[in-house]
């Protein structure tokens, strides 16, 4: 069992947990993730290690409530426990000899971007960052990213904060102005990583993306997370999740992510029913579970 | 007078069982077991024992059954076999003990597997425990992987008095017994009960630890005080064919399909959270136990109307256990022999729509002694299917060798060991599928057993 030490709400439906997991914390490196299972009967879901502290033995995760499991996770509080929490998984990212890097985070992708930029910053690399969200309210980790960036741009789809438009608008501008980078990291929804990689390609700048396919074990045993990179099958959980954005078949990834659309809906509806009943009962002062 | 025919075992009716995941074979009653046991000739030089990879003292335990001494029978079996309830259910007896039974000359061999299962189930139901109180040796041994190889090695070492910790990557113990072999063949409560016995013997267990990621073998040995390590990590890396369309939605590796069903209980969705997506017509590619398990599991899922096993050789070459092939046929699984997929076709949104298959014929025997399948040019045809499960075999994961000093591996990833499981690194032993590639439960157990002995010798020679 893994204890939740701290809980923070970063934005509506985006939550941060600090979890006590000394073994994972000791080994964690930027680019890695964990698989967790809330309780018996739950499913295993992958979440990126957004930060870690090997001395305190803690691992930070940031997640967005998009379906049943992440919503249920969001109902847990500091002091509660998560049944299974395994990691660190995946290949750590490395940037030897880089001098200047551009990091782009869209939406929840800002969380997995953070540990990479933090490491680069600590290595003395010049970091430029572009972070964006649908609207100002949903923008997360602004302070954290700022602290590890030499220059930061903010974009919102609706113009409620920073530049009006997608992060790719700023990306294009920087490239057109002739700014050079040793590497560009793009993390966010698959469509953002796809479009971003298409933009950087003609400039020949190495572009790293972090893929988020559906995973089951996260240890290379099932192939559920397979993606096509440079025409070859790769398992994102062991060969990635970071890959060369110019070689990834994003269309295939996007289609595969929709595999369980129907089931995900059923699962969430069922959770909402049960959960809302409980809430109503609590409000009316008749928590049936508690009575039992 | 000796009974010639073996006593049949009761089974769930095929029409009923294809709608559930309950165990198909129901086991012998006491009377049935005694009757079957009484057929044994009690050979003075029993050939059956030689056919058993862990040398269960077969005539002795059978004799105890005829005398109604079930508890004694259990003690005889468990003196050499630590997972009898599992072995009685999943060993390919027709190629092992029963193949060597003398009665084959005049009729059917003794149903040794069914008798072993009966005894083990009797012991589990009646809480019969082995009494072992070994002298503590105060030496720590790490077991990596909790499949049959690791569990057996752990059991033997515990009985010798070692301080044993099992490290497992998944959240549940048992390896393939838990995530691969389905409930209807091997109920999970049996696996759990066998594991409970090990815990009672004093085994410590650490789930959610991926050795090579969470900790390394070097750390276990240099920092955590483990004096010996056994690697029983299996061969869990699934193979794909490399044909077009393999990444369409609806194409599964058998490992993923079976893990979702067995470990995550996706057949109980949405009561359990893990989903599974199957269509009406399912094709399973392959001819081994894994293919049979995937096909029979698919058939039991809601909405599935037809399941077809596509195998590139003929029925005679199928490596699956005879009993499971029979069960599959009874349940209405269809077979397409001498056929091999060459392409999977998809719909616009990326789902499987059909599969192109080519006919094969059998040529000369290859190095494995089996006749090699050869494509017949121009013979291709299309099968309308919406789910495809690849059961093409698996290979060992390279995670441990690639993160551990001085462990030599074969080109295909298998860990290199000597007869008794010693790897190239002193103090590190290995066995089971991690060494041999995908094989059988009993071979993995045999390897775990040998390694336990070698570990004991090693630690004794190291002294204090
Ligand atoms: C390596 C890796 C790292 C990840 N890191 C993070 C992270 O740090 N924070 C975070 O919030 N999420 C992360 N994800 C995504 C996260 O795993 C999913 O959001 C989660 O599994 C959804 O589970 P659910 O039951 O709540 O929703 P589901 O019921 O599974 O799905 C609800 C909705 O989410 C979509 N969805 C399903 N799976 C994914 C997925 N893998 N990625 C994106 N959308 C999905 C579905 O299409 C559906 O519309 C990561 C995924 C991977 C593979
Ligand atoms: C579907 C299916 C059906 C089968 N049917 C039969 C049958 O009827 N009869 C028969 O005799 N055989 C059968 N087999 C084969 C048999 O199950 C295997 O040969 C046997 O389980 C091998 O045992 P093992 O202990 O070597 O490995 P496994 O059972 O594979 O166990 C290995 C364990 O190690 C864990 N592990 C892996 N890497 C790490 C790591 N780095 N750190 C920590 N833990 C790790 C895995 O999670 C797993 O739990 C079947 C196999 C499958 C897949
Ligand atoms: S060979 Fe057959 S008949 Fe002889 S002891 Fe073994 S099981 Fe009995
Ligand atoms: S999640 Fe199973 S292999 Fe990657």
PDB file of C-alpha atoms in Angstrom, chain A residues 11-118:
ATOM      1  CA  UNK A  11      -6.919  23.279 -11.864  1.00  0.00           C
ATOM      2  CA  UNK A  12     -10.478  22.061 -12.070  1.00  0.00           C
ATOM      3  CA  UNK A  13     -10.168  18.293 -12.587  1.00  0.00           C
ATOM      4  CA  UNK A  14      -6.341  18.327 -12.480  1.00  0.00           C
ATOM      5  CA  UNK A  15      -4.826  17.042  -9.257  1.00  0.00           C
ATOM      6  CA  UNK A  16      -1.381  16.554  -7.830  1.00  0.00           C
ATOM      7  CA  UNK A  17      -0.471  13.845  -5.350  1.00  0.00           C
ATOM      8  CA  UNK A  18       2.749  13.376  -3.455  1.00  0.00           C
ATOM      9  CA  UNK A  19       3.072   9.674  -2.780  1.00  0.00           C
ATOM     10  CA  UNK A  20       5.273   7.802  -0.352  1.00  0.00           C
ATOM     11  CA  UNK A  21       7.141   5.278  -2.521  1.00  0.00           C
ATOM     12  CA  UNK A  22      10.814   5.148  -1.466  1.00  0.00           C
ATOM     13  CA  UNK A  23      11.917   2.412  -3.871  1.00  0.00           C
ATOM     14  CA  UNK A  24      10.434   4.231  -6.861  1.00  0.00           C
ATOM     15  CA  UNK A  25      11.754   7.606  -5.704  1.00  0.00           C
ATOM     16  CA  UNK A  26      15.265   6.251  -5.304  1.00  0.00           C
ATOM     17  CA  UNK A  27      15.471   5.116  -8.926  1.00  0.00           C
ATOM     18  CA  UNK A  28      13.263   7.631 -10.718  1.00  0.00           C
ATOM     19  CA  UNK A  29      14.677   9.660 -13.607  1.00  0.00           C
ATOM     20  CA  UNK A  30      13.037  12.212 -15.912  1.00  0.00           C
ATOM     21  CA  UNK A  31      10.995  10.525 -18.627  1.00  0.00           C
ATOM     22  CA  UNK A  32       9.854   7.605 -16.499  1.00  0.00           C
ATOM     23  CA  UNK A  33       6.387   6.676 -15.311  1.00  0.00           C
ATOM     24  CA  UNK A  34       4.546   4.445 -12.871  1.00  0.00           C
ATOM     25  CA  UNK A  35       1.606   2.072 -13.191  1.00  0.00           C
ATOM     26  CA  UNK A  36      -0.915   2.270 -10.409  1.00  0.00           C
ATOM     27  CA  UNK A  37      -4.005   0.411  -9.314  1.00  0.00           C
ATOM     28  CA  UNK A  38      -6.222   2.122  -6.792  1.00  0.00           C
ATOM     29  CA  UNK A  39      -7.713  -0.988  -5.230  1.00  0.00           C
ATOM     30  CA  UNK A  40      -8.672  -4.632  -5.748  1.00  0.00           C
ATOM     31  CA  UNK A  41     -10.741  -4.861  -8.920  1.00  0.00           C
ATOM     32  CA  UNK A  42      -9.338  -1.617 -10.279  1.00  0.00           C
ATOM     33  CA  UNK A  43      -7.461  -1.268 -13.559  1.00  0.00           C
ATOM     34  CA  UNK A  44      -3.787  -0.455 -13.958  1.00  0.00           C
ATOM     35  CA  UNK A  45      -3.148   3.002 -15.405  1.00  0.00           C
ATOM     36  CA  UNK A  46       0.122   4.711 -16.369  1.00  0.00           C
ATOM     37  CA  UNK A  47       0.999   8.135 -14.941  1.00  0.00           C
ATOM     38  CA  UNK A  48       4.200  10.090 -15.457  1.00  0.00           C
ATOM     39  CA  UNK A  49       6.550  10.795 -12.593  1.00  0.00           C
ATOM     40  CA  UNK A  50       6.167  14.576 -12.521  1.00  0.00           C
ATOM     41  CA  UNK A  51       8.728  15.042  -9.768  1.00  0.00           C
ATOM     42  CA  UNK A  52      10.562  12.964  -7.182  1.00  0.00           C
ATOM     43  CA  UNK A  53      12.617  13.326  -4.067  1.00  0.00           C
ATOM     44  CA  UNK A  54      14.903  10.381  -3.426  1.00  0.00           C
ATOM     45  CA  UNK A  55      15.831  11.604   0.049  1.00  0.00           C
ATOM     46  CA  UNK A  56      12.262  11.898   1.300  1.00  0.00           C
ATOM     47  CA  UNK A  57      11.230   8.846  -0.674  1.00  0.00           C
ATOM     48  CA  UNK A  58       8.400  10.642  -2.429  1.00  0.00           C
ATOM     49  CA  UNK A  59       7.062  10.653  -5.978  1.00  0.00           C
ATOM     50  CA  UNK A  60       4.758  13.313  -7.401  1.00  0.00           C
ATOM     51  CA  UNK A  61       2.069  12.548  -9.940  1.00  0.00           C
ATOM     52  CA  UNK A  62      -0.247  14.958 -11.705  1.00  0.00           C
ATOM     53  CA  UNK A  63      -3.365  13.640 -13.340  1.00  0.00           C
ATOM     54  CA  UNK A  64      -6.397  14.826 -15.163  1.00  0.00           C
ATOM     55  CA  UNK A  65      -9.780  13.339 -14.402  1.00  0.00           C
ATOM     56  CA  UNK A  66     -10.801  12.007 -17.793  1.00  0.00           C
ATOM     57  CA  UNK A  67     -12.542   8.745 -16.929  1.00  0.00           C
ATOM     58  CA  UNK A  68     -13.497   6.298 -14.249  1.00  0.00           C
ATOM     59  CA  UNK A  69     -10.101   5.539 -12.750  1.00  0.00           C
ATOM     60  CA  UNK A  70      -8.713   9.061 -12.722  1.00  0.00           C
ATOM     61  CA  UNK A  71     -12.005  10.381 -11.302  1.00  0.00           C
ATOM     62  CA  UNK A  72     -11.933   7.811  -8.558  1.00  0.00           C
ATOM     63  CA  UNK A  73      -8.295   8.642  -7.881  1.00  0.00           C
ATOM     64  CA  UNK A  74      -9.356  12.273  -7.540  1.00  0.00           C
ATOM     65  CA  UNK A  75     -11.718  11.354  -4.700  1.00  0.00           C
ATOM     66  CA  UNK A  76      -8.823  10.128  -2.553  1.00  0.00           C
ATOM     67  CA  UNK A  77      -7.371  12.454   0.063  1.00  0.00           C
ATOM     68  CA  UNK A  78      -4.043  12.894   1.805  1.00  0.00           C
ATOM     69  CA  UNK A  79      -3.701  10.015   4.253  1.00  0.00           C
ATOM     70  CA  UNK A  80      -5.467   7.549   1.943  1.00  0.00           C
ATOM     71  CA  UNK A  81      -3.636   4.673   0.305  1.00  0.00           C
ATOM     72  CA  UNK A  82      -3.191   3.404  -3.235  1.00  0.00           C
ATOM     73  CA  UNK A  83      -2.990  -0.371  -3.455  1.00  0.00           C
ATOM     74  CA  UNK A  84      -0.355  -0.798  -6.166  1.00  0.00           C
ATOM     75  CA  UNK A  85       2.238   1.666  -7.415  1.00  0.00           C
ATOM     76  CA  UNK A  86       5.038   0.218  -9.510  1.00  0.00           C
ATOM     77  CA  UNK A  87       8.010   1.863 -11.152  1.00  0.00           C
ATOM     78  CA  UNK A  88       9.980   3.638 -12.284  1.00  0.00           C
ATOM     79  CA  UNK A  89       9.126   2.268 -15.735  1.00  0.00           C
ATOM     80  CA  UNK A  90      10.215   3.227 -19.220  1.00  0.00           C
ATOM     81  CA  UNK A  91      13.543   4.550 -20.447  1.00  0.00           C
ATOM     82  CA  UNK A  92      14.873   7.727 -18.786  1.00  0.00           C
ATOM     83  CA  UNK A  93      15.595  10.558 -21.196  1.00  0.00           C
ATOM     84  CA  UNK A  94      19.086  11.939 -21.577  1.00  0.00           C
ATOM     85  CA  UNK A  95      20.440  15.049 -23.217  1.00  0.00           C
ATOM     86  CA  UNK A  96      24.206  14.851 -23.378  1.00  0.00           C
ATOM     87  CA  UNK A  97      25.974  17.907 -24.792  1.00  0.00           C
ATOM     88  CA  UNK A  98      22.870  20.014 -25.329  1.00  0.00           C
ATOM     89  CA  UNK A  99      23.247  23.789 -25.030  1.00  0.00           C
ATOM     90  CA  UNK A 100      19.780  25.038 -25.816  1.00  0.00           C
ATOM     91  CA  UNK A 101      16.466  23.199 -25.692  1.00  0.00           C
ATOM     92  CA  UNK A 102      12.875  24.174 -26.380  1.00  0.00           C
ATOM     93  CA  UNK A 103      10.207  22.492 -24.271  1.00  0.00           C
ATOM     94  CA  UNK A 104       6.567  22.550 -25.290  1.00  0.00           C
ATOM     95  CA  UNK A 105       3.789  21.351 -23.009  1.00  0.00           C
ATOM     96  CA  UNK A 106       0.120  21.264 -23.913  1.00  0.00           C
ATOM     97  CA  UNK A 107      -2.558  20.800 -21.253  1.00  0.00           C
ATOM     98  CA  UNK A 108      -1.710  17.965 -18.953  1.00  0.00           C
ATOM     99  CA  UNK A 109       1.504  17.439 -20.968  1.00  0.00           C
ATOM    100  CA  UNK A 110       3.078  20.227 -18.941  1.00  0.00           C
ATOM    101  CA  UNK A 111       3.403  17.791 -16.029  1.00  0.00           C
ATOM    102  CA  UNK A 112       5.599  15.232 -17.837  1.00  0.00           C
ATOM    103  CA  UNK A 113       7.523  18.095 -19.450  1.00  0.00           C
ATOM    104  CA  UNK A 114       8.516  19.530 -16.081  1.00  0.00           C
ATOM    105  CA  UNK A 115      11.038  16.909 -14.833  1.00  0.00           C
ATOM    106  CA  UNK A 116      12.861  17.027 -18.173  1.00  0.00           C
ATOM    107  CA  UNK A 117      13.191  20.789 -18.177  1.00  0.00           C
ATOM    108  CA  UNK A 118      14.199  20.736 -14.535  1.00  0.00           C
TER     109      UNK A 118
END
